[in-house]
PDB file of C-alpha atoms in Angstrom:
ATOM      1  CA  MET A   1     -77.905 -49.714  -8.167  1.00 39.00           C
ATOM      2  CA  PRO A   2     -77.449 -53.256  -9.510  1.00 44.00           C
ATOM      3  CA  ASP A   3     -76.486 -52.097 -13.004  1.00 50.00           C
ATOM      4  CA  ASN A   4     -75.531 -48.871 -14.749  1.00 55.00           C
ATOM      5  CA  THR A   5     -78.613 -48.821 -16.989  1.00 62.00           C
ATOM      6  CA  THR A   6     -80.909 -48.551 -13.980  1.00 61.00           C
ATOM      7  CA  GLY A   7     -78.647 -45.950 -12.392  1.00 66.00           C
ATOM      8  CA  ARG A   8     -78.742 -43.761 -15.498  1.00 72.00           C
ATOM      9  CA  LYS A   9     -82.526 -43.961 -15.626  1.00 70.00           C
ATOM     10  CA  LEU A  10     -82.809 -42.936 -11.980  1.00 70.00           C
ATOM     11  CA  TYR A  11     -80.487 -39.975 -12.567  1.00 75.00           C
ATOM     12  CA  LYS A  12     -82.623 -38.877 -15.511  1.00 77.00           C
ATOM     13  CA  LEU A  13     -85.787 -39.195 -13.395  1.00 75.00           C
ATOM     14  CA  VAL A  14     -84.390 -37.070 -10.565  1.00 75.00           C
ATOM     15  CA  GLU A  15     -83.332 -34.361 -13.037  1.00 79.00           C
ATOM     16  CA  GLN A  16     -86.863 -34.338 -14.494  1.00 77.00           C
ATOM     17  CA  LEU A  17     -88.395 -34.078 -11.029  1.00 75.00           C
ATOM     18  CA  LYS A  18     -86.149 -31.097 -10.245  1.00 75.00           C
ATOM     19  CA  ARG A  19     -87.529 -29.361 -13.308  1.00 77.00           C
ATOM     20  CA  TYR A  20     -91.203 -30.338 -13.287  1.00 72.00           C
ATOM     21  CA  GLY A  21     -91.831 -31.103  -9.624  1.00 72.00           C
ATOM     22  CA  ILE A  22     -93.547 -34.076  -8.009  1.00 67.00           C
ATOM     23  CA  PRO A  23     -97.158 -34.956  -8.989  1.00 66.00           C
ATOM     24  CA  ASP A  24     -99.918 -34.687  -6.419  1.00 67.00           C
ATOM     25  CA  ARG A  25    -100.408 -37.965  -4.569  1.00 62.00           C
ATOM     26  CA  LYS A  26    -103.983 -38.886  -3.675  1.00 63.00           C
ATOM     27  CA  VAL A  27    -103.513 -42.330  -2.128  1.00 62.00           C
ATOM     28  CA  GLN A  28    -100.998 -44.309  -0.128  1.00 67.00           C
ATOM     29  CA  VAL A  29     -98.122 -46.047  -1.909  1.00 72.00           C
ATOM     30  CA  SER A  30     -96.334 -49.008  -0.282  1.00 82.00           C
ATOM     31  CA  ILE A  31     -93.066 -50.796  -1.057  1.00 85.00           C
ATOM     32  CA  SER A  32     -92.417 -54.481  -0.307  1.00 86.00           C
ATOM     33  CA  ARG A  33     -88.754 -55.546  -0.065  1.00 81.00           C
ATOM     34  CA  MET A  34     -87.711 -59.150  -0.609  1.00 78.00           C
ATOM     35  CA  SER A  35     -85.251 -59.114   2.269  1.00 64.00           C
ATOM     36  CA  ALA A  36     -86.832 -61.515   4.744  1.00 45.00           C
ATOM     37  CA  GLY A  37     -88.035 -63.555   1.783  1.00 40.00           C
ATOM     38  CA  GLY A  38     -85.088 -64.721  -0.308  1.00 39.00           C
ATOM     39  CA  GLY A  39     -82.141 -62.404   0.158  1.00 42.00           C
ATOM     40  CA  ASP A  40     -78.468 -62.496   1.018  1.00 41.00           C
ATOM     41  CA  GLN A  41     -79.070 -64.511   4.183  1.00 40.00           C
ATOM     42  CA  TYR A  42     -79.586 -67.552   1.916  1.00 39.00           C
ATOM     43  CA  GLY A  43     -76.004 -67.457   0.666  1.00 44.00           C
ATOM     44  CA  SER A  44     -73.811 -64.786  -0.906  1.00 52.00           C
ATOM     45  CA  PHE A  45     -70.345 -64.263  -2.349  1.00 60.00           C
ATOM     46  CA  ASN A  46     -68.690 -60.846  -2.199  1.00 67.00           C
ATOM     47  CA  ALA A  47     -65.119 -60.316  -3.469  1.00 76.00           C
ATOM     48  CA  PRO A  48     -63.122 -58.462  -6.135  1.00 83.00           C
ATOM     49  CA  ALA A  49     -62.366 -60.149  -9.455  1.00 85.00           C
ATOM     50  CA  GLU A  50     -58.940 -61.770  -9.283  1.00 90.00           C
ATOM     51  CA  GLU A  51     -58.114 -61.187 -12.957  1.00 93.00           C
ATOM     52  CA  ASP A  52     -59.425 -59.838 -16.258  1.00 95.00           C
ATOM     53  CA  GLY A  53     -61.846 -62.145 -18.031  1.00 94.00           C
ATOM     54  CA  ILE A  54     -65.465 -63.247 -18.360  1.00 94.00           C
ATOM     55  CA  LEU A  55     -67.517 -64.122 -15.286  1.00 89.00           C
ATOM     56  CA  LYS A  56     -70.147 -66.795 -15.939  1.00 88.00           C
ATOM     57  CA  VAL A  57     -72.982 -68.048 -13.737  1.00 83.00           C
ATOM     58  CA  ILE A  58     -73.890 -71.674 -14.547  1.00 84.00           C
ATOM     59  CA  ILE A  59     -76.838 -73.356 -12.828  1.00 77.00           C
ATOM     60  CA  ASP A  60     -77.582 -77.071 -13.332  1.00 81.00           C
ATOM     61  CA  GLY A  61     -75.227 -77.096 -16.313  1.00 88.00           C
ATOM     62  CA  GLU A  62     -76.966 -74.171 -18.044  1.00 87.00           C
ATOM     63  CA  GLU A  63     -75.275 -70.803 -18.512  1.00 87.00           C
ATOM     64  CA  LYS A  64     -77.575 -68.151 -17.045  1.00 78.00           C
ATOM     65  CA  HIS A  65     -75.398 -65.064 -17.084  1.00 81.00           C
ATOM     66  CA  ALA A  66     -72.058 -63.816 -18.417  1.00 86.00           C
ATOM     67  CA  ARG A  67     -70.275 -60.484 -18.171  1.00 86.00           C
ATOM     68  CA  ARG A  68     -66.764 -59.234 -18.889  1.00 90.00           C
ATOM     69  CA  VAL A  69     -64.919 -58.103 -15.748  1.00 89.00           C
ATOM     70  CA  SER A  70     -61.581 -56.462 -15.002  1.00 91.00           C
ATOM     71  CA  LYS A  71     -59.226 -57.282 -12.158  1.00 91.00           C
ATOM     72  CA  GLY A  72     -60.468 -55.637  -8.967  1.00 87.00           C
ATOM     73  CA  ASP A  73     -64.086 -55.219 -10.126  1.00 84.00           C
ATOM     74  CA  PRO A  74     -66.511 -55.763  -7.199  1.00 78.00           C
ATOM     75  CA  ILE A  75     -68.533 -58.966  -7.489  1.00 77.00           C
ATOM     76  CA  LEU A  76     -71.646 -59.714  -5.443  1.00 71.00           C
ATOM     77  CA  LEU A  77     -73.551 -62.921  -6.105  1.00 67.00           C
ATOM     78  CA  MET A  78     -76.660 -63.858  -4.138  1.00 62.00           C
ATOM     79  CA  SER A  79     -78.738 -67.018  -4.199  1.00 61.00           C
ATOM     80  CA  ASN A  80     -82.456 -67.067  -3.417  1.00 65.00           C
ATOM     81  CA  ASP A  81     -84.253 -69.914  -1.705  1.00 69.00           C
ATOM     82  CA  HIS A  82     -87.322 -70.967  -3.728  1.00 76.00           C
ATOM     83  CA  ALA A  83     -89.515 -71.504  -0.661  1.00 79.00           C
ATOM     84  CA  ALA A  84     -88.537 -68.107   0.763  1.00 78.00           C
ATOM     85  CA  ILE A  85     -89.377 -66.383  -2.528  1.00 82.00           C
ATOM     86  CA  LYS A  86     -92.786 -68.055  -2.450  1.00 86.00           C
ATOM     87  CA  ASP A  87     -93.362 -66.901   1.145  1.00 85.00           C
ATOM     88  CA  TRP A  88     -92.594 -63.310   0.104  1.00 86.00           C
ATOM     89  CA  VAL A  89     -94.856 -63.398  -2.976  1.00 90.00           C
ATOM     90  CA  LEU A  90     -97.630 -64.878  -0.830  1.00 89.00           C
ATOM     91  CA  GLN A  91     -97.274 -62.034   1.700  1.00 88.00           C
ATOM     92  CA  VAL A  92     -97.382 -59.490  -1.144  1.00 90.00           C
ATOM     93  CA  PHE A  93    -100.595 -60.854  -2.648  1.00 92.00           C
ATOM     94  CA  ARG A  94    -102.301 -61.371   0.720  1.00 88.00           C
ATOM     95  CA  ASP A  95    -101.634 -57.750   1.703  1.00 87.00           C
ATOM     96  CA  ALA A  96    -102.680 -56.433  -1.695  1.00 90.00           C
ATOM     97  CA  SER A  97    -105.890 -58.458  -1.686  1.00 89.00           C
ATOM     98  CA  ARG A  98    -106.767 -57.471   1.896  1.00 84.00           C
ATOM     99  CA  LYS A  99    -106.314 -53.759   1.166  1.00 84.00           C
ATOM    100  CA  ASP A 100    -107.529 -53.788  -2.459  1.00 87.00           C
ATOM    101  CA  LYS A 101    -104.148 -52.827  -3.953  1.00 89.00           C
ATOM    102  CA  GLU A 102    -102.699 -53.291  -7.409  1.00 90.00           C
ATOM    103  CA  VAL A 103     -99.265 -54.947  -7.537  1.00 92.00           C
ATOM    104  CA  TYR A 104     -96.299 -53.796  -9.659  1.00 91.00           C
ATOM    105  CA  PHE A 105     -93.335 -56.174  -9.324  1.00 90.00           C
ATOM    106  CA  GLY A 106     -89.897 -54.727 -10.152  1.00 86.00           C
ATOM    107  CA  LEU A 107     -88.187 -57.945 -11.188  1.00 81.00           C
ATOM    108  CA  LYS A 108     -87.141 -57.631 -14.835  1.00 74.00           C
ATOM    109  CA  ARG A 109     -83.409 -57.070 -15.388  1.00 64.00           C
ATOM    110  CA  GLU A 110     -81.522 -55.598 -18.285  1.00 57.00           C
ATOM    111  CA  TYR A 111     -78.886 -58.360 -18.048  1.00 52.00           C
ATOM    112  CA  MET A 112     -80.223 -61.135 -15.818  1.00 52.00           C
ATOM    113  CA  GLU A 113     -83.218 -63.374 -16.467  1.00 56.00           C
ATOM    114  CA  TYR A 114     -85.376 -63.814 -13.375  1.00 57.00           C
ATOM    115  CA  ASP A 115     -88.687 -63.865 -15.217  1.00 60.00           C
ATOM    116  CA  GLU A 116     -89.104 -67.640 -15.411  1.00 69.00           C
ATOM    117  CA  VAL A 117     -88.483 -68.266 -11.696  1.00 73.00           C
ATOM    118  CA  PHE A 118     -90.710 -65.472 -10.427  1.00 81.00           C
ATOM    119  CA  SER A 119     -93.437 -66.044 -13.014  1.00 82.00           C
ATOM    120  CA  THR A 120     -93.731 -69.678 -11.907  1.00 85.00           C
ATOM    121  CA  VAL A 121     -93.896 -68.718  -8.219  1.00 88.00           C
ATOM    122  CA  ILE A 122     -96.431 -65.955  -8.877  1.00 89.00           C
ATOM    123  CA  THR A 123     -98.649 -68.305 -10.890  1.00 90.00           C
ATOM    124  CA  ASP A 124     -98.537 -70.958  -8.153  1.00 91.00           C
ATOM    125  CA  VAL A 125     -99.345 -68.428  -5.396  1.00 92.00           C
ATOM    126  CA  ARG A 126    -102.272 -66.897  -7.283  1.00 91.00           C
ATOM    127  CA  ARG A 127    -103.697 -70.365  -7.918  1.00 92.00           C
ATOM    128  CA  GLU A 128    -103.415 -71.275  -4.222  1.00 92.00           C
ATOM    129  CA  LEU A 129    -105.076 -68.031  -3.141  1.00 90.00           C
ATOM    130  CA  ALA A 130    -107.946 -68.523  -5.592  1.00 90.00           C
ATOM    131  CA  GLN A 131    -108.507 -72.086  -4.393  1.00 91.00           C
ATOM    132  CA  GLY A 132    -108.589 -70.806  -0.805  1.00 88.00           C
ATOM    133  CA  GLY A 133    -111.235 -68.195  -1.597  1.00 87.00           C
ATOM    134  CA  THR A 134    -108.939 -65.131  -1.688  1.00 86.00           C
ATOM    135  CA  PRO A 135    -109.317 -63.160  -4.934  1.00 86.00           C
ATOM    136  CA  PRO A 136    -105.806 -62.544  -6.366  1.00 84.00           C
ATOM    137  CA  PRO A 137    -105.197 -58.852  -7.163  1.00 88.00           C
ATOM    138  CA  SER A 138    -104.094 -57.606 -10.583  1.00 89.00           C
ATOM    139  CA  PHE A 139    -100.341 -57.325 -11.127  1.00 91.00           C
ATOM    140  CA  MET A 140     -97.581 -56.381 -13.561  1.00 89.00           C
ATOM    141  CA  ILE A 141     -93.885 -57.315 -13.771  1.00 88.00           C
ATOM    142  CA  MET A 142     -91.540 -54.502 -14.858  1.00 87.00           C
ATOM    143  CA  ARG A 143     -87.954 -53.337 -14.560  1.00 84.00           C
ATOM    144  CA  PRO A 144     -87.010 -51.751 -11.205  1.00 82.00           C
ATOM    145  CA  SER A 145     -86.254 -48.420 -12.894  1.00 79.00           C
ATOM    146  CA  SER A 146     -89.715 -48.381 -14.528  1.00 83.00           C
ATOM    147  CA  GLN A 147     -91.228 -49.371 -11.200  1.00 84.00           C
ATOM    148  CA  LEU A 148     -89.677 -46.376  -9.445  1.00 79.00           C
ATOM    149  CA  ILE A 149     -90.656 -43.969 -12.240  1.00 79.00           C
ATOM    150  CA  LYS A 150     -94.268 -45.159 -12.045  1.00 81.00           C
ATOM    151  CA  MET A 151     -94.305 -45.005  -8.252  1.00 78.00           C
ATOM    152  CA  ILE A 152     -93.254 -41.343  -8.239  1.00 75.00           C
ATOM    153  CA  THR A 153     -94.623 -39.839 -11.469  1.00 75.00           C
ATOM    154  CA  ASP A 154     -97.838 -41.875 -11.970  1.00 76.00           C
ATOM    155  CA  PRO A 155     -99.095 -42.446  -8.420  1.00 69.00           C
ATOM    156  CA  PRO A 156    -102.916 -42.112  -8.529  1.00 62.00           C
ATOM    157  CA  ARG A 157    -103.451 -45.768  -7.619  1.00 72.00           C
ATOM    158  CA  ASN A 158    -103.663 -47.693  -4.372  1.00 84.00           C
ATOM    159  CA  ALA A 159    -100.577 -49.699  -5.258  1.00 87.00           C
ATOM    160  CA  LEU A 160     -98.001 -52.040  -3.754  1.00 90.00           C
ATOM    161  CA  TYR A 161     -94.516 -52.066  -5.309  1.00 90.00           C
ATOM    162  CA  PRO A 162     -92.586 -55.283  -4.504  1.00 90.00           C
ATOM    163  CA  ALA A 163     -88.835 -55.247  -5.234  1.00 86.00           C
ATOM    164  CA  GLN A 164     -85.729 -57.203  -4.395  1.00 80.00           C
ATOM    165  CA  ASN A 165     -83.811 -56.197  -1.304  1.00 77.00           C
ATOM    166  CA  LEU A 166     -81.336 -53.661  -2.720  1.00 74.00           C
ATOM    167  CA  ASP A 167     -83.883 -52.024  -5.032  1.00 78.00           C
ATOM    168  CA  GLY A 168     -86.498 -51.773  -2.302  1.00 80.00           C
ATOM    169  CA  ASP A 169     -84.022 -50.216   0.117  1.00 78.00           C
ATOM    170  CA  ILE A 170     -83.008 -47.520  -2.357  1.00 78.00           C
ATOM    171  CA  PHE A 171     -86.574 -46.910  -3.566  1.00 79.00           C
ATOM    172  CA  SER A 172     -87.905 -46.375  -0.048  1.00 79.00           C
ATOM    173  CA  ASP A 173     -85.143 -43.847   0.680  1.00 78.00           C
ATOM    174  CA  ILE A 174     -85.703 -41.969  -2.604  1.00 77.00           C
ATOM    175  CA  SER A 175     -89.498 -41.826  -2.299  1.00 75.00           C
ATOM    176  CA  ALA A 176     -89.370 -40.774   1.375  1.00 77.00           C
ATOM    177  CA  ALA A 177     -86.841 -38.038   0.649  1.00 75.00           C
ATOM    178  CA  LEU A 178     -88.818 -36.748  -2.341  1.00 71.00           C
ATOM    179  CA  GLY A 179     -91.958 -36.814  -0.205  1.00 68.00           C
ATOM    180  CA  GLY A 180     -90.340 -34.626   2.424  1.00 75.00           C
ATOM    181  CA  SER A 181     -88.295 -36.556   4.977  1.00 83.00           C
ATOM    182  CA  LEU A 182     -86.949 -40.014   5.809  1.00 83.00           C
ATOM    183  CA  ALA A 183     -88.728 -39.577   9.158  1.00 86.00           C
ATOM    184  CA  THR A 184     -92.064 -40.116   7.376  1.00 85.00           C
ATOM    185  CA  ALA A 185     -91.183 -43.632   6.166  1.00 85.00           C
ATOM    186  CA  SER A 186     -92.678 -46.372   8.345  1.00 88.00           C
ATOM    187  CA  SER A 187     -91.901 -50.075   8.050  1.00 87.00           C
ATOM    188  CA  ILE A 188     -93.575 -53.452   8.621  1.00 88.00           C
ATOM    189  CA  ILE A 189     -91.545 -56.676   8.642  1.00 85.00           C
ATOM    190  CA  GLU A 190     -93.349 -60.025   8.457  1.00 82.00           C
ATOM    191  CA  SER A 191     -91.747 -63.383   9.151  1.00 77.00           C
ATOM    192  CA  LYS A 192     -92.659 -66.741   7.687  1.00 74.00           C
ATOM    193  CA  ASP A 193     -94.699 -67.706  10.766  1.00 78.00           C
ATOM    194  CA  GLY A 194     -96.677 -64.455  10.762  1.00 80.00           C
ATOM    195  CA  THR A 195     -94.742 -62.647  13.505  1.00 87.00           C
ATOM    196  CA  MET A 196     -94.603 -58.946  12.596  1.00 90.00           C
ATOM    197  CA  LEU A 197     -92.335 -56.020  13.523  1.00 92.00           C
ATOM    198  CA  PHE A 198     -93.534 -52.417  13.144  1.00 94.00           C
ATOM    199  CA  GLU A 199     -90.830 -49.749  13.226  1.00 91.00           C
ATOM    200  CA  ALA A 200     -89.508 -46.347  12.216  1.00 89.00           C
ATOM    201  CA  PRO A 201     -86.509 -47.792  10.340  1.00 83.00           C
ATOM    202  CA  HIS A 202     -84.394 -44.661   9.869  1.00 80.00           C
ATOM    203  CA  GLY A 203     -83.970 -43.577  13.493  1.00 70.00           C
ATOM    204  CA  THR A 204     -83.171 -39.904  14.058  1.00 69.00           C
ATOM    205  CA  ALA A 205     -80.482 -37.442  12.988  1.00 78.00           C
ATOM    206  CA  HIS A 206     -77.400 -37.567  15.208  1.00 81.00           C
ATOM    207  CA  ASP A 207     -77.172 -33.781  15.646  1.00 84.00           C
ATOM    208  CA  LEU A 208     -80.759 -33.648  16.916  1.00 85.00           C
ATOM    209  CA  TYR A 209     -79.987 -36.388  19.420  1.00 87.00           C
ATOM    210  CA  LEU A 210     -76.910 -34.547  20.689  1.00 89.00           C
ATOM    211  CA  LYS A 211     -78.997 -31.383  21.168  1.00 89.00           C
ATOM    212  CA  TYR A 212     -81.543 -33.465  23.074  1.00 89.00           C
ATOM    213  CA  LEU A 213     -78.800 -34.744  25.411  1.00 92.00           C
ATOM    214  CA  GLU A 214     -77.193 -31.333  25.872  1.00 92.00           C
ATOM    215  CA  THR A 215     -80.498 -29.791  26.980  1.00 92.00           C
ATOM    216  CA  ASP A 216     -81.541 -32.666  29.268  1.00 92.00           C
ATOM    217  CA  GLY A 217     -84.428 -33.477  26.970  1.00 87.00           C
ATOM    218  CA  LYS A 218     -85.791 -29.927  26.800  1.00 88.00           C
ATOM    219  CA  GLU A 219     -85.091 -29.609  23.066  1.00 88.00           C
ATOM    220  CA  ALA A 220     -86.566 -32.558  21.213  1.00 90.00           C
ATOM    221  CA  HIS A 221     -86.921 -31.764  17.516  1.00 89.00           C
ATOM    222  CA  PHE A 222     -87.505 -35.301  16.283  1.00 89.00           C
ATOM    223  CA  ASN A 223     -90.198 -36.058  13.711  1.00 92.00           C
ATOM    224  CA  SER A 224     -92.225 -38.896  15.238  1.00 92.00           C
ATOM    225  CA  SER A 225     -94.410 -39.489  12.151  1.00 92.00           C
ATOM    226  CA  ALA A 226     -92.913 -42.871  11.202  1.00 92.00           C
ATOM    227  CA  LEU A 227     -93.149 -44.147  14.780  1.00 93.00           C
ATOM    228  CA  LEU A 228     -96.785 -43.031  15.058  1.00 95.00           C
ATOM    229  CA  PHE A 229     -97.562 -44.813  11.792  1.00 93.00           C
ATOM    230  CA  ALA A 230     -95.794 -47.918  13.114  1.00 95.00           C
ATOM    231  CA  VAL A 231     -97.930 -47.868  16.280  1.00 96.00           C
ATOM    232  CA  ALA A 232    -101.096 -47.363  14.225  1.00 97.00           C
ATOM    233  CA  ASN A 233    -100.197 -50.190  11.836  1.00 95.00           C
ATOM    234  CA  ALA A 234     -99.485 -52.508  14.766  1.00 97.00           C
ATOM    235  CA  LEU A 235    -102.807 -51.682  16.439  1.00 97.00           C
ATOM    236  CA  GLU A 236    -104.645 -52.095  13.127  1.00 96.00           C
ATOM    237  CA  THR A 237    -103.132 -55.552  12.573  1.00 94.00           C
ATOM    238  CA  LEU A 238    -103.832 -56.600  16.164  1.00 96.00           C
ATOM    239  CA  GLY A 239    -107.416 -55.391  15.878  1.00 97.00           C
ATOM    240  CA  GLU A 240    -107.936 -57.314  12.642  1.00 93.00           C
ATOM    241  CA  ARG A 241    -106.498 -60.520  14.095  1.00 94.00           C
ATOM    242  CA  GLU A 242    -108.664 -60.258  17.216  1.00 96.00           C
ATOM    243  CA  GLU A 243    -111.722 -58.947  15.299  1.00 96.00           C
ATOM    244  CA  ASN A 244    -111.663 -55.851  17.522  1.00 97.00           C
ATOM    245  CA  ASP A 245    -113.432 -53.229  15.388  1.00 97.00           C
ATOM    246  CA  ALA A 246    -112.948 -50.460  17.973  1.00 98.00           C
ATOM    247  CA  LEU A 247    -109.174 -50.940  17.923  1.00 98.00           C
ATOM    248  CA  VAL A 248    -109.081 -50.952  14.108  1.00 97.00           C
ATOM    249  CA  ASP A 249    -111.129 -47.758  14.075  1.00 97.00           C
ATOM    250  CA  TYR A 250    -108.750 -46.098  16.542  1.00 98.00           C
ATOM    251  CA  ALA A 251    -105.752 -47.058  14.389  1.00 97.00           C
ATOM    252  CA  HIS A 252    -107.427 -45.530  11.322  1.00 96.00           C
ATOM    253  CA  ARG A 253    -108.231 -42.334  13.224  1.00 97.00           C
ATOM    254  CA  LEU A 254    -104.632 -42.100  14.504  1.00 97.00           C
ATOM    255  CA  LYS A 255    -103.305 -42.229  10.939  1.00 95.00           C
ATOM    256  CA  ALA A 256    -105.867 -39.662   9.816  1.00 95.00           C
ATOM    257  CA  ALA A 257    -104.971 -37.334  12.705  1.00 97.00           C
ATOM    258  CA  LEU A 258    -101.290 -37.558  11.775  1.00 95.00           C
ATOM    259  CA  ILE A 259    -101.955 -36.749   8.117  1.00 91.00           C
ATOM    260  CA  ASP A 260    -104.369 -33.924   9.018  1.00 94.00           C
ATOM    261  CA  THR A 261    -101.772 -32.356  11.325  1.00 96.00           C
ATOM    262  CA  VAL A 262     -99.168 -32.125   8.558  1.00 92.00           C
ATOM    263  CA  ASP A 263    -101.821 -31.046   6.061  1.00 91.00           C
ATOM    264  CA  ALA A 264    -102.658 -28.148   8.394  1.00 94.00           C
ATOM    265  CA  GLY A 265     -99.015 -27.055   8.243  1.00 94.00           C
ATOM    266  CA  ILE A 266     -98.077 -28.050  11.797  1.00 96.00           C
ATOM    267  CA  ILE A 267     -94.690 -29.663  11.242  1.00 94.00           C
ATOM    268  CA  THR A 268     -91.256 -30.393  12.663  1.00 92.00           C
ATOM    269  CA  GLY A 269     -88.203 -28.679  11.206  1.00 89.00           C
ATOM    270  CA  ASP A 270     -87.286 -31.421   8.715  1.00 87.00           C
ATOM    271  CA  LEU A 271     -90.472 -30.674   6.728  1.00 89.00           C
ATOM    272  CA  LYS A 272     -89.986 -26.897   6.622  1.00 89.00           C
ATOM    273  CA  GLY A 273     -90.836 -25.519   3.196  1.00 88.00           C
ATOM    274  CA  LYS A 274     -92.085 -28.905   1.933  1.00 83.00           C
ATOM    275  CA  THR A 275     -95.834 -28.619   2.568  1.00 84.00           C
ATOM    276  CA  HIS A 276     -98.364 -27.443  -0.018  1.00 81.00           C
ATOM    277  CA  ASP A 277     -98.521 -24.006   1.657  1.00 88.00           C
ATOM    278  CA  PRO A 278     -95.019 -23.097   2.957  1.00 89.00           C
ATOM    279  CA  GLN A 279     -96.094 -19.549   3.892  1.00 93.00           C
ATOM    280  CA  ASN A 280     -98.508 -20.818   6.550  1.00 93.00           C
ATOM    281  CA  GLU A 281     -96.419 -23.477   8.265  1.00 95.00           C
ATOM    282  CA  THR A 282     -96.155 -23.683  12.041  1.00 96.00           C
ATOM    283  CA  LEU A 283     -92.883 -25.170  13.256  1.00 95.00           C
ATOM    284  CA  VAL A 284     -93.102 -27.159  16.491  1.00 95.00           C
ATOM    285  CA  ASP A 285     -90.864 -29.523  18.440  1.00 93.00           C
ATOM    286  CA  MET A 286     -91.686 -33.194  18.960  1.00 93.00           C
ATOM    287  CA  ASN A 287     -93.945 -32.577  21.953  1.00 93.00           C
ATOM    288  CA  GLY A 288     -95.819 -29.827  20.118  1.00 95.00           C
ATOM    289  CA  PHE A 289     -96.323 -32.144  17.161  1.00 96.00           C
ATOM    290  CA  LEU A 290     -97.621 -34.955  19.374  1.00 96.00           C
ATOM    291  CA  ASP A 291    -100.006 -32.539  21.085  1.00 97.00           C
ATOM    292  CA  ALA A 292    -101.323 -31.392  17.701  1.00 97.00           C
ATOM    293  CA  VAL A 293    -101.926 -34.978  16.601  1.00 97.00           C
ATOM    294  CA  ALA A 294    -103.636 -35.843  19.900  1.00 97.00           C
ATOM    295  CA  SER A 295    -105.951 -32.835  19.590  1.00 97.00           C
ATOM    296  CA  ARG A 296    -107.230 -34.237  16.295  1.00 96.00           C
ATOM    297  CA  LEU A 297    -107.997 -37.727  17.586  1.00 92.00           C
TER     298      LEU A 297
END
């Protein structure tokens, strides 16, 4: 994590979850990562400190940040493009408004002051949306550690959790793993011009792939949930853009069929023992899982 304070809080949260369990989740939770919008591709510096001393970050003659470092300490500095940050915030609010979501930004830092930059961008974006007839959704700005705690332990909201690239990457992995499996995490990437990529970002376990090759495809134990969600999200977006209500309806029914299949206890091996009724689970391979989803469409 970016700083030790956040790391300690995450460790404490995981220990609490081990003891008390994970709360029931009634609605979908989404994470938005500021990777395509203002990340390391806009300029970075990564190197060890050459000597003991104090590292200072000075922007336009004003000292923004200072920390004592020792020789060999890893240093990673990233600069964010203002226009790219605005593009990302605009995407966040458009998605939240379209799907009636609340927004919880994880931008506050224990040591670094980002509030002024992001607050200005957020204010400008909300004003532009309002002038264009799009009602801006409600939002909060909090620390990334508080954002993750809320996302996992206080989830009964239809919420969108925007975070910077590193935080969002770690949060998506943690929440997917706590929810059962990385194979359930689906991803949407949106570019500045509106081009979108829908994917299952984590791929599949290498040992499962080797077994698939060894058996000439007869043993396929992959969990295709994230890929099915990606297909459904792509069809839903296409249907909305083309005003094709039948296609949007099909996408919604595909997602519902996927959720209903897992809810009925028909699962692949990576979810074994992780449903609400482990005693009545039915383990199937990938083809059996796809057949079960198709039967519910």
